[in-house]
CSV table of C-alpha atoms and ligand atoms in Angstrom, one decimal:
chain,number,residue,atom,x,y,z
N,126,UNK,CA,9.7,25.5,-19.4
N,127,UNK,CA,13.3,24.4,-18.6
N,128,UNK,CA,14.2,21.5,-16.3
N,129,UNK,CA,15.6,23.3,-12.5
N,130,UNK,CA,18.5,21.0,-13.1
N,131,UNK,CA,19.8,20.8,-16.9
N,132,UNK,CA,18.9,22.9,-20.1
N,133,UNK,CA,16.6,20.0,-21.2
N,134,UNK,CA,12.6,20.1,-21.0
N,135,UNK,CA,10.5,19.8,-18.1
N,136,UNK,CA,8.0,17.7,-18.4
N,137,UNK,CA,6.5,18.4,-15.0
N,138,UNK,CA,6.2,21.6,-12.3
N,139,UNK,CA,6.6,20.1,-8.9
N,140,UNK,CA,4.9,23.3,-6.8
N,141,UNK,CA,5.7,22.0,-3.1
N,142,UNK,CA,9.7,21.8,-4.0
N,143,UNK,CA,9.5,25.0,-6.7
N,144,UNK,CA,11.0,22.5,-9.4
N,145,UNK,CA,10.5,21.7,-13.1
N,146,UNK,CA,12.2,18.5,-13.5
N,147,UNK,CA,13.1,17.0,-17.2
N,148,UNK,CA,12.2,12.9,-17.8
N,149,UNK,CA,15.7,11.7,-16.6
N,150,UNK,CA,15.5,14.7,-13.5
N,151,UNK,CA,11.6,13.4,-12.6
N,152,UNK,CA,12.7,9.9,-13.0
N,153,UNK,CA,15.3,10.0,-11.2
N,154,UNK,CA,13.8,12.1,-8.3
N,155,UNK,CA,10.9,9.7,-8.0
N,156,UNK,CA,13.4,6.5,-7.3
N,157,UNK,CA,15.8,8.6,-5.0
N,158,UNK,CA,12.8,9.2,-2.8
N,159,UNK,CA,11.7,5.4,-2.5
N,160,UNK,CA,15.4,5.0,-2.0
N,161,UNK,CA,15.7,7.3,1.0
N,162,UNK,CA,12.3,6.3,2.4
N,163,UNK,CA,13.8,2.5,2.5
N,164,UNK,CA,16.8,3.5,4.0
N,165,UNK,CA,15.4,6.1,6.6
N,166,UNK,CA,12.9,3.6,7.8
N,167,UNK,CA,15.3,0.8,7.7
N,168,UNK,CA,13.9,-1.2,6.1
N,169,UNK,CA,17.0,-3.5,5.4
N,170,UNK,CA,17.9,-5.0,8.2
N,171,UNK,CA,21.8,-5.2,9.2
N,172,UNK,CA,21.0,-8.8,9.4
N,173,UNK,CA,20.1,-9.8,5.9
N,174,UNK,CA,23.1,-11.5,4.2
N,175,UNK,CA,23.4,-13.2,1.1
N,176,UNK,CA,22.9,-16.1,3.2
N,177,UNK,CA,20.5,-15.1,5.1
N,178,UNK,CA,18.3,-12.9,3.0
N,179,UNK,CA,15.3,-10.9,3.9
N,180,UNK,CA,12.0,-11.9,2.1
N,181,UNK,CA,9.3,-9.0,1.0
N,182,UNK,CA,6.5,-9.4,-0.1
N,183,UNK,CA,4.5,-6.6,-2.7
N,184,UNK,CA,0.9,-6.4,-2.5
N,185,UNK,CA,0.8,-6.6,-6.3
N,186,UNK,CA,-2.8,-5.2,-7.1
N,187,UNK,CA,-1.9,-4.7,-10.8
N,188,UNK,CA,-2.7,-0.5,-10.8
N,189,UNK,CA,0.0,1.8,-11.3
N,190,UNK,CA,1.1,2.6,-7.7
N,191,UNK,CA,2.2,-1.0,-6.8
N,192,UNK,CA,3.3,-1.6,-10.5
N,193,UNK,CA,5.5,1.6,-10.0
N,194,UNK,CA,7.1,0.7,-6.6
N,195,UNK,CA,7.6,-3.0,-8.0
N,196,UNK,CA,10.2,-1.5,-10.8
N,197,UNK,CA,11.9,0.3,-8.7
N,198,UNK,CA,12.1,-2.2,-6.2
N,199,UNK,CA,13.5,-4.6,-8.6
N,200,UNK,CA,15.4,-2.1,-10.6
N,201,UNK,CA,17.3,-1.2,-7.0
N,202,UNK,CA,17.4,-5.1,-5.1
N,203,UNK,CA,17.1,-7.5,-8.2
N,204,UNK,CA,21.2,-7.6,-8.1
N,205,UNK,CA,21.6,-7.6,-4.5
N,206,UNK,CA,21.3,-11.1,-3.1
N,207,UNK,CA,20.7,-9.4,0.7
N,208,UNK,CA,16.7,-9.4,-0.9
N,209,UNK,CA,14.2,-11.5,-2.4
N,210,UNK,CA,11.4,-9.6,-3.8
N,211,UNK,CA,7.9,-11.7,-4.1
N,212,UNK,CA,4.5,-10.6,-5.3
N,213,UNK,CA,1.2,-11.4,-4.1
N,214,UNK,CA,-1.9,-10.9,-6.3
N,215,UNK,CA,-5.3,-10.9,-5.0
N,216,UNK,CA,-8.2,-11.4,-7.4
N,217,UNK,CA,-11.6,-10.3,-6.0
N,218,UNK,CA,-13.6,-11.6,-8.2
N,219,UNK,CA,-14.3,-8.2,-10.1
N,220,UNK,CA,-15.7,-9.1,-13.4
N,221,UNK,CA,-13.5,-7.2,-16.1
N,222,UNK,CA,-12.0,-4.7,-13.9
N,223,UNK,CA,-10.1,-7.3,-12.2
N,224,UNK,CA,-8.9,-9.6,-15.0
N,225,UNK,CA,-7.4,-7.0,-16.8
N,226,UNK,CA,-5.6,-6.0,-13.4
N,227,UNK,CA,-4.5,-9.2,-12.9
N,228,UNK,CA,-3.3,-9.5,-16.6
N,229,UNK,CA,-1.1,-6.4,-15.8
N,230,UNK,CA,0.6,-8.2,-12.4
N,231,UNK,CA,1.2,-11.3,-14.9
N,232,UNK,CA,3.0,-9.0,-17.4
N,233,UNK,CA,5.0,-7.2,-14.9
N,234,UNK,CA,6.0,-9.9,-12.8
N,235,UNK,CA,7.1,-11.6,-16.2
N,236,UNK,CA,9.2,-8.2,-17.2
N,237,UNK,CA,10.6,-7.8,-13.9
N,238,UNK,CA,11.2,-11.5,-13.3
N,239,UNK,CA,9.7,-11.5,-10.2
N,240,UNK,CA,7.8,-14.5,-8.5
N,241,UNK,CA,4.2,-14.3,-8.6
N,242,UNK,CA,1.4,-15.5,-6.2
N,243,UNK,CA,-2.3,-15.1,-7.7
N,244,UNK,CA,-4.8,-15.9,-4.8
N,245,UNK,CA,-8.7,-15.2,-5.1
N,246,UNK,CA,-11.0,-14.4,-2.4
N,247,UNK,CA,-13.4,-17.1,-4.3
N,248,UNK,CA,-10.9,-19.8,-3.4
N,249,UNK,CA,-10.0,-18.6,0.0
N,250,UNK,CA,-13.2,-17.9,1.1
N,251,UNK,CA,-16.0,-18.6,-1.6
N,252,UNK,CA,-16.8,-15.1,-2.2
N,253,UNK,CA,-16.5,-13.0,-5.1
N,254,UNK,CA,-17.0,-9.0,-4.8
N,255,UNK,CA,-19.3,-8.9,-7.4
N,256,UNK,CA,-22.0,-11.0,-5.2
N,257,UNK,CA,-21.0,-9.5,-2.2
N,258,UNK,CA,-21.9,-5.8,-3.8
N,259,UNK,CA,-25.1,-7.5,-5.1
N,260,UNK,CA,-25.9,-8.8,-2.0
N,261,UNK,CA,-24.5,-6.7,1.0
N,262,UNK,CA,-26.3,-8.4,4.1
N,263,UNK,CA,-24.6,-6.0,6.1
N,264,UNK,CA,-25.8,-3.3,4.3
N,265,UNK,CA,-22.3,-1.8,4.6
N,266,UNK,CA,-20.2,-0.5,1.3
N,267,UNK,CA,-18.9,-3.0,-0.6
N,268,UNK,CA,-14.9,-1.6,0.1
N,269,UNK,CA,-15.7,-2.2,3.7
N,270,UNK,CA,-15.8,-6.0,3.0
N,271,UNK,CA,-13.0,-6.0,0.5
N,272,UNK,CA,-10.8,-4.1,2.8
N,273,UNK,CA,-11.3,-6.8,5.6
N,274,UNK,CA,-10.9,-9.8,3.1
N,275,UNK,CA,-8.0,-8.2,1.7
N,276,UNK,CA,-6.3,-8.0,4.6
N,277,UNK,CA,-7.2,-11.3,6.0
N,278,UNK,CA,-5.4,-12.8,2.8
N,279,UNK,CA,-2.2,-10.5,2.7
N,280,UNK,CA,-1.8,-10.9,6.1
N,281,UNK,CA,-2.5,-14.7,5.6
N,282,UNK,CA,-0.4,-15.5,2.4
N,283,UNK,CA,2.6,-13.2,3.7
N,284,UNK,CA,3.4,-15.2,6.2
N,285,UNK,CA,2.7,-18.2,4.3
N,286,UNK,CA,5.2,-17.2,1.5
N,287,UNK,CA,7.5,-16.4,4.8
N,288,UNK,CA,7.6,-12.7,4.5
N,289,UNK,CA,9.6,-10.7,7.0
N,290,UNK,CA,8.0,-7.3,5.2
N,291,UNK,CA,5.0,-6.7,3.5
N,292,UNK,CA,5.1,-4.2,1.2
N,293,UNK,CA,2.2,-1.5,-0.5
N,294,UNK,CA,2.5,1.0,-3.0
N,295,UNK,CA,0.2,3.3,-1.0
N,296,UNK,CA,1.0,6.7,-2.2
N,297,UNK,CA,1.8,10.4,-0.6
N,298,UNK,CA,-2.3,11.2,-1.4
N,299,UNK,CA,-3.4,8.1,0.3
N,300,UNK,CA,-1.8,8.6,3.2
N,301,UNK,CA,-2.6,12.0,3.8
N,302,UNK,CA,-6.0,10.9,2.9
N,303,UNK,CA,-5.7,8.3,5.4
N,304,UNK,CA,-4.2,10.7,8.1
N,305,UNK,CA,-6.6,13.4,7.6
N,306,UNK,CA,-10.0,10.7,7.9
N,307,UNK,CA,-8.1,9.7,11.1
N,308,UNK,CA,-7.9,13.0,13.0
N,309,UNK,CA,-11.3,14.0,11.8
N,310,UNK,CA,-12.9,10.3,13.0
N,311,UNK,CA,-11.0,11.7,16.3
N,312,UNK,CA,-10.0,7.8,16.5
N,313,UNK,CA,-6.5,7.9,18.7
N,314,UNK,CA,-6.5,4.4,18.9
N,315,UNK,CA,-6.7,3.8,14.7
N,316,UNK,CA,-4.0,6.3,14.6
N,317,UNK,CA,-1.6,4.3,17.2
N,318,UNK,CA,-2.5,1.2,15.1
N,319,UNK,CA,-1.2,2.7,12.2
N,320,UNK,CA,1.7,3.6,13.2
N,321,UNK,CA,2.5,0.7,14.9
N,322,UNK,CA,1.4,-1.7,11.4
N,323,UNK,CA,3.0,0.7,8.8
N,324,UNK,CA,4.6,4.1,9.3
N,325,UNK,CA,7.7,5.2,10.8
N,326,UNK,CA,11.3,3.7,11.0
N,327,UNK,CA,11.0,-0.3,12.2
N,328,UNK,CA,13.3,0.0,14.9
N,329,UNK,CA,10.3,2.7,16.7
N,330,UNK,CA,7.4,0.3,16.2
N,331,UNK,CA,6.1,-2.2,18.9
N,332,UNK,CA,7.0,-5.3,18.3
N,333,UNK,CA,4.0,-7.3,16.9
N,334,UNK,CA,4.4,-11.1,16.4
N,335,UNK,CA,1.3,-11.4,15.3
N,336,UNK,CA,1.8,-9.6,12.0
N,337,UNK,CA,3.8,-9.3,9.3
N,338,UNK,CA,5.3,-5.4,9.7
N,339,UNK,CA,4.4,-3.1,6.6
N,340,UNK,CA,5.8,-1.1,4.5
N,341,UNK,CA,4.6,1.8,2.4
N,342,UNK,CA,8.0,3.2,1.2
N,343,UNK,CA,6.1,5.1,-2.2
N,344,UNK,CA,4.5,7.2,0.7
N,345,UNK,CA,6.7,10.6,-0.6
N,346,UNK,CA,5.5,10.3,-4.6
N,347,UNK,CA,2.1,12.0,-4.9
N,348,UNK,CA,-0.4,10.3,-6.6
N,349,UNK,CA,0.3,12.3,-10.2
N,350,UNK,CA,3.9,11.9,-10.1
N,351,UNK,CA,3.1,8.3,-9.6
N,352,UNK,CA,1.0,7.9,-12.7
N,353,UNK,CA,3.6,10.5,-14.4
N,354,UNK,CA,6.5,7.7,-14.1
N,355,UNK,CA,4.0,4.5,-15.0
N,356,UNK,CA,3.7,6.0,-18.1
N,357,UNK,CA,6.8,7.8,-18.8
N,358,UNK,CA,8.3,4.4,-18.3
N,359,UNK,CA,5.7,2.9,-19.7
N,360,UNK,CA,5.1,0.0,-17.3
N,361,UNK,CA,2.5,-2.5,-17.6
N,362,UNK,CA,-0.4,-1.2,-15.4
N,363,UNK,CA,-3.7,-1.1,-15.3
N,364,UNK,CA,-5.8,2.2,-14.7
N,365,UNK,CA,-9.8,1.5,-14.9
N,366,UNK,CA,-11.5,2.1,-11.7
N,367,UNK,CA,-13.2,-0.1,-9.8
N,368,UNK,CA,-17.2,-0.7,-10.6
N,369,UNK,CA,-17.7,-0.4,-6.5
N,370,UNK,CA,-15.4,2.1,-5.5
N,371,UNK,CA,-17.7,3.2,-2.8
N,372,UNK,CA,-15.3,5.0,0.2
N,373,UNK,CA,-17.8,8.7,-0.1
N,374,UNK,CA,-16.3,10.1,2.8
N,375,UNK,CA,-12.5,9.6,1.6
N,376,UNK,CA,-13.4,11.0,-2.0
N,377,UNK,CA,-14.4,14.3,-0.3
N,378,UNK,CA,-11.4,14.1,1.5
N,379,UNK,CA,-9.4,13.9,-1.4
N,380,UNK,CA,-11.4,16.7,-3.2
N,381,UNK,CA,-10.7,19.1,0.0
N,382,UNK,CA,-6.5,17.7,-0.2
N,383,UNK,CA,-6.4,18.4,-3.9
N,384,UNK,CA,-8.2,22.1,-3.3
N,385,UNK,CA,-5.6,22.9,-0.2
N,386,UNK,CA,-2.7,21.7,-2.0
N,387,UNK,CA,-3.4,24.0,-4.8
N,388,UNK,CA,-3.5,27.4,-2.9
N,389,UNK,CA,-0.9,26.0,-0.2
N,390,UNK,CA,1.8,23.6,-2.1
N,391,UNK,CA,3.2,21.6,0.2
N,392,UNK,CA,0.6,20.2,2.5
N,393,UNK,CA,0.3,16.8,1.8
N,394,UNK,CA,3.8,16.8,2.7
N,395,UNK,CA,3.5,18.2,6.3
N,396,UNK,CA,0.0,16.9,6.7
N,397,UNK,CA,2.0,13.1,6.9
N,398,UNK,CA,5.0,14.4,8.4
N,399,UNK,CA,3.0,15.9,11.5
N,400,UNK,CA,0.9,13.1,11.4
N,401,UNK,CA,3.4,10.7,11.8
N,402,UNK,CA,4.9,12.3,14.5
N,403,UNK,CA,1.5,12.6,16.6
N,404,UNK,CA,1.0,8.6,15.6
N,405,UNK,CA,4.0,7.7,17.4
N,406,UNK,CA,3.1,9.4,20.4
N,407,UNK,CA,-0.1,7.8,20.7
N,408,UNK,CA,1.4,4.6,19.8
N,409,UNK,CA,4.0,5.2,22.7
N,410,UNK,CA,1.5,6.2,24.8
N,411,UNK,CA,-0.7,2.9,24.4
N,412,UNK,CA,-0.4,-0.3,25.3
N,413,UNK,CA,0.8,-3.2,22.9
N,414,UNK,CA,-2.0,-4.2,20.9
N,415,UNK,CA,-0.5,-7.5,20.3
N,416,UNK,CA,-1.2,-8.2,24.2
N,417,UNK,CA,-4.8,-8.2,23.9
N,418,UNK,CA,-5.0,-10.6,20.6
N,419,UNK,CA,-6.1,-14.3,20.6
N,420,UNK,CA,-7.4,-16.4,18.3
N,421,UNK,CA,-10.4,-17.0,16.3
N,422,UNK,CA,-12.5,-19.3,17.4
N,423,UNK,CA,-13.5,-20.6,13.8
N,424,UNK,CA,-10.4,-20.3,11.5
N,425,UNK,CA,-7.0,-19.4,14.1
N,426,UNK,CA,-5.7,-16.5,12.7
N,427,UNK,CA,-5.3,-13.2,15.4
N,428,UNK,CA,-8.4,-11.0,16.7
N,429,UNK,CA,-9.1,-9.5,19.5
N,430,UNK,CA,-12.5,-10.8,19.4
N,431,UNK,CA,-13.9,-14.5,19.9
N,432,UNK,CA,-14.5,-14.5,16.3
N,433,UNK,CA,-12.7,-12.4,13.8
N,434,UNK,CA,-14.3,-10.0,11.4
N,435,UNK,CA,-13.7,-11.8,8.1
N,436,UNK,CA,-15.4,-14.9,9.6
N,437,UNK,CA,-18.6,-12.8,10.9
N,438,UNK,CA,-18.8,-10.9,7.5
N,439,UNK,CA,-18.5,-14.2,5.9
N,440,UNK,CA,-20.8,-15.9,8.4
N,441,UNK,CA,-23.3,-13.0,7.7
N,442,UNK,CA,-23.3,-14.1,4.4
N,443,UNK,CA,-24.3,-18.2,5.2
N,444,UNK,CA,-21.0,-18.8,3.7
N,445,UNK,CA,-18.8,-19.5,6.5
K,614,SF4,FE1,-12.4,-3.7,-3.3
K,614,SF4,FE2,-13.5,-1.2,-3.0
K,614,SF4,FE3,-11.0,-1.5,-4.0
K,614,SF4,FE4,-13.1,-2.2,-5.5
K,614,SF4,S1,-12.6,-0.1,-4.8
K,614,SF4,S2,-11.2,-3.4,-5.2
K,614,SF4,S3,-14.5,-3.0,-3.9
K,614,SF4,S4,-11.7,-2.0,-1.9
């Protein structure tokens, strides 16, 4: 098949736009969308000078969605002295899976030239995910403890490093995914949160003081498309799955995406669009969150509970 653009061939059949794109086309398309998504949710502040720059930081798990918004990150800002990219790597004590992820955040942090913070939930907080599956005194999934650490540690380590944006490589599948679990859990309040922590332009979210604001501006590329350019380019990233990959409820989620974007291209795309809009009414409609937040009673960092959840999970676990 021929590339919609130039007499050169495709090497990919985007159904939702009705385009076969060519390697230089699909590369190309893939960075003007990051582009656009930066600049639409302004990202850049007006502010940031070469004096003054703004500091992001990338959640830098190693895998090919954060290794793929890295590049073009660095490809775009790596000249621009308005930015100064940073990574942060967290190891969660995975044995294999992990390392060799970690090995791939070292190699492209090193190709890209970009600074590179390695922190492990072992240091931090004395747990590795291995134990933590072996042991669940929770009897939760072993994601539901990794997703709260995790976030303890970005959120922890971003402001450390002095981050005025922390950024994911959370891709146009995950989000719908995410979107989707939300409106089925019926949770309003989840979906104000998210708006207010990562979606939409910066200058509509509430102002939050307590956190560094997100970023997910990879949120266009579906997940194929992503993996596509990883290895069209080939970058450095890893692509072994994790041994406790245990979210059930969003793999059938992504089984019922993948079957409706199939027989109706395209829905992914207005899935997240409508979804964002509906977020920002609820956020609107809602309170500031940040109001109700205080500090935890055993380590200081924001909850709106006496004791946040990382420190019960840990506690839980006689290890606080
Ligand atoms: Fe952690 Fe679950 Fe991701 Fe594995 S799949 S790294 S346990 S969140």
């Amino acid at each position: 098949m021929q590339c919609t653009k130039c007499d050169r061939e495709a090497v990919t059949h985007a159904a939702y736009a009705g385009t076969h794109l060519c390697e230089t086309h699909f590369l190309r398309s893939v960075e003007k969308r990051v582009r656009s998504r930066i600049r639409e949710d302004g990202l850049l502040p007006d502010e940031a000078t070469p004096e003054s720059p703004t500091t992001w930081v990338l959640g830098l798990s190693g895998g090919k969605d954060s290794v793929v918004l890295g590049a073009i990150l660095q490809d775009t800002f790596a000249e621009d002295p308005r930015v100064e990219l940073r990574a942060l790597t967290i190891h969660e004590g995975i044995e294999g899976y992990r390392d060799e992820s970690v090995e791939a955040a070292e190699r492209f942090t090193e190709e890209f030239d970009v600074p590179l913070e390695l922190v492990a939930y072992e240091d931090e907080h004395g747990v590795r995910m291995d134990d933590v599956a072996e042991d669940d005194p929770e009897n939760m999934a072993p994601c539901a403890y990794c997703g709260v650490f995790r976030r303890d540690v970005l959120e922890r380590y971003a402001d450390e490093l002095g981050a005025d944006l922390l950024l994911t490589g959370h891709n146009l599948d995950d989000e719908a995914q995410t979107a989707l679990m939300n409106v089925l859990e019926g949770d309003v309040a989840q979906i104000a949160k998210h708006f207010e922590a990562s979606l939409g332009p910066m200058e509509d979210r509430a102002e939050q003081d307590a956190f560094v604001p997100r970023a997910k501006p990879l949120r266009d590329v579906p997940e194929s498309e992503v993996a596509l350019y990883a290895h069209l380019r080939d970058l450095p990233a890893q692509i072994a799955e994790c041994p406790h990959a245990s979210e059930a409820y969003r793999g059938e989620i992504k089984e019922l995406l993948h079957g409706l974007e199939d027989n109706h291209p395209g829905t992914r795309h207005s899935i997240l669009s409508g979804y964002e809009e509906l977020a920002k009414l609820a956020a609107n409609a809602r309170e500031d969150v940040s109001e109700d937040l205080g500090e935890c009673d055993r380590c200081g960092s924001s909850t709106a509970r006496d004791v946040c959840r990382t420190c019960s999970l840990l506690s839980s676990m006689e290890l606080a």
